[in-house]
């Protein structure tokens, strides 16, 4: 019996080691591809004058849709930032998704909103809309007040009310750079037929100074959790997503800022309300639809920091957010499971979906399994102490190397952190994250499987301070 | 020592050394860049103050003096010239062009034929701003380069006000792939009515649907009103996209003679064409379009109703009165809602 258990343990250990080798090799590959991607982008856009893009006759108007649920802390700064964007034609649709705080009242008071008699096509079914408000002083702003139906439902309501051929979904607590839309609209100008969606790099605004709805000074937050997340965002966007987009395999365009063709999104039925990861779900379903319809397409990723969002600074907030993200990922992948390893879906079926399933979805389970097996070996006293210590150090060093490469990409592409000390602190947190933080997140993400099994659907509260507070603090 | 232990140990040592080297590189790179930036800034300010002096009180030979003094700092000088050429207009730009000719042109011409794409691209970009008719032969050679360089060259050609240069741009447009067509459109748009003869010529050529659609759109967007009859000749084109562009172009042109054509297009079998025709009819601000626009208010298509409603609002008092009527009628709730919304929007935005 003991022999069987030992054999099982050895097989599982072997699988984990192979997995470890594969995942790290892939991440290294993505980072190498990102270096090429950023080099290419930097060279080609070195002399681009975005004022020229602004004056082009063919730029397509954009509807920005910002769902808001209990966002009274930051909503005004966010909307002001959206209204100050540089783009010839756009509208800002804020969807108040049944907030129980003063989100709507604040909007009404600040922008002098009046009830409108606007009519719209109800292309997608949503929870009832209680009223549409417009601002006589700022015709670009439209506020939709509706019964709570969660983010996907709010996005669909915004899609119904929107009037322009491109739409941009953003989180209402995000801050966009002034020329964000110009940068994001470029792929739609260069290849209007094929480009169906575009995403950009999302950065954390914690520790940054916000003035008049814009980031005026980039800095590191004092909160340790936020510092860990800064490094994670650098790795995820600069390392992961640019690399994946170079392989035409991007499946996630962040809900914090993504630009899509409205006709295609509507043909796919808009956002699916049954999932909690509506942003990824939409991209996966668009890919599925376009592969099935044999329509050539491309999703573009702009390696420029264009959107700033606030990271949770409490353990509970972080746990809720990561658990929700992972549940969303699992739901989206399982919903389109027939694409996995299916050659009919091209690179999406043969590489993107399997990668996300094996390394992103199952990753936390395998990591936690590794910790459990290691603990069991320790308890049984049946492990090679030297090997275990060296292997642990190897994992840590590899993690640090990936973080350093991501920081190198940041230095090369944008260099947004002005002080040398910022870089040293980020590197130090890259070292520290291997103790407790990484393990904690793996467990939280693994718990998402249990929550899915239990049928958990709620978002979970992620308390944020809001930009106004942040600005005063600085 | 077993094999797995050896592998892990060597991997660890290698990765650790690599990580430490990378960390040191990051720090050193940052320090060097910060120093370079400080030096760049200092030099930039010096050149800037001398250029400002030159612009404020031009003196014989001062441009040459600046060029000679800073020839060995081409990057800083290029940056100053780029920044200032965007800000200033008129004769003062000649001084900057002189500095470019004396200090940077030689290097630029060398870089145009460089093996490195980025060098060629940068050099070509410089020509976009500082080129003159005498540089045309160099730019023409770039038309055979990679697409990204070719488009910059085309852009440079568009700065040269000669018929030959325009012919080259249109020929390149005809021969290039459809995916680049919109970039040409943007370049051509910037040329305004100088391209009228060429657009007229190319409207008659057997172009692909996409390129023809762009030509029609270009004629409307500039607008080239003398080509309205040529545009109208495409009214029965079998491709829906072309008919949409015809309706849009006529709307941009705002010629009352196109009223009948737009009325005809408003009844097109494709609702998209009808919706665009309604929008264009509204732009004509001609009361004769009232009947058609009123009919459009009862269309089963939201876009047609929307454009018809705004078209009626554009007609002023008669249109607004009619919208009031549509709003009050009970037969078609969709039309009533749309009229209500348009009136509401006109009220708030003060359009009427």
XYZ file of C-alpha atoms in Angstrom, chain A residues 39 43-44 47 49 51-52 55-58 114-121 134 136 163 189-190 192-193 384 386-387 390-391 393-394 397-398 400-401 404-405 407-408 411-412 415 417-420 423-424 427, chain B residues 2 4-5 8-9 11-12 15-16 18-19 22-23 25-27 29-31 33-34 37 82 86 116 118 121-122 125 148 155 179 182 185-186 189 214 217 221 302-303 306 310 327 337-338 340-341 344-345 348:
102
model
C 10.707 47.314 -30.185
C 10.066 52.188 -33.836
C 6.902 52.543 -35.819
C 7.360 59.878 -35.031
C 1.885 62.661 -34.350
C -2.759 65.263 -33.722
C -2.666 63.931 -37.278
C -7.602 65.268 -37.914
C -8.091 62.192 -40.071
C -11.474 62.173 -41.752
C -12.049 58.487 -41.229
C -31.606 66.518 -16.882
C -33.857 63.600 -17.682
C -33.824 62.862 -21.395
C -36.435 61.340 -23.656
C -33.791 59.458 -25.570
C -35.011 56.317 -27.311
C -32.792 53.404 -28.168
C -32.870 49.996 -29.779
C -28.047 64.103 -20.358
C -26.947 70.342 -21.155
C -24.811 55.312 -30.958
C -7.803 53.094 -38.868
C -4.930 50.991 -40.174
C -10.578 48.616 -40.266
C -11.927 45.411 -41.754
C 15.723 15.046 -0.168
C 19.071 19.533 -0.374
C 17.002 19.008 -3.501
C 17.561 24.096 -4.104
C 14.347 23.597 -6.062
C 15.391 28.635 -4.519
C 15.295 27.870 -8.228
C 15.051 32.976 -8.710
C 13.091 32.136 -11.847
C 12.578 37.104 -9.855
C 14.119 36.773 -13.293
C 13.254 41.700 -13.699
C 12.552 41.095 -17.368
C 10.754 45.698 -15.266
C 13.247 45.851 -18.130
C 12.038 50.674 -18.546
C 12.387 50.164 -22.250
C 9.777 54.344 -17.966
C 8.474 55.343 -12.543
C 10.723 58.372 -12.333
C 12.931 57.530 -9.346
C 15.676 54.929 -9.333
C 12.791 50.350 -9.415
C 14.816 49.017 -6.485
C 12.600 44.476 -7.410
C 22.296 12.508 -8.450
C 18.496 15.975 -10.909
C 20.404 17.640 -8.094
C 18.912 22.052 -10.306
C 22.193 23.371 -8.866
C 20.213 26.016 -13.237
C 20.101 27.888 -9.960
C 19.696 31.925 -13.251
C 20.998 33.658 -10.161
C 21.747 36.113 -14.905
C 19.287 37.797 -12.526
C 20.091 41.920 -15.222
C 19.448 43.826 -12.016
C 22.112 46.345 -15.938
C 18.736 47.868 -15.031
C 20.280 50.127 -12.435
C 20.997 51.740 -17.596
C 18.778 54.004 -15.540
C 21.754 55.989 -14.211
C 19.919 57.375 -19.217
C 19.303 59.967 -16.524
C 18.825 63.118 -20.450
C 10.906 68.948 -35.003
C 5.289 72.316 -35.555
C 18.392 49.454 -41.075
C 14.420 52.315 -38.448
C 12.171 55.479 -41.501
C 13.524 58.271 -39.317
C 10.187 61.286 -41.598
C 5.876 51.612 -43.788
C 3.353 61.665 -47.165
C -5.187 47.497 -46.621
C -7.141 54.409 -46.013
C -7.065 58.603 -48.221
C -5.764 60.476 -45.185
C -7.533 64.434 -47.817
C -12.780 55.655 -50.767
C -15.882 59.383 -49.904
C -15.287 64.813 -47.480
C -34.183 52.576 -35.989
C -31.319 54.214 -37.907
C -33.155 58.463 -36.139
C -32.639 64.759 -37.036
C -44.845 62.934 -31.453
C -40.763 58.113 -29.256
C -38.157 59.076 -31.824
C -40.009 63.022 -28.755
C -36.312 62.252 -28.341
C -35.813 66.830 -26.494
C -32.242 66.771 -27.792
C -31.196 70.717 -24.651
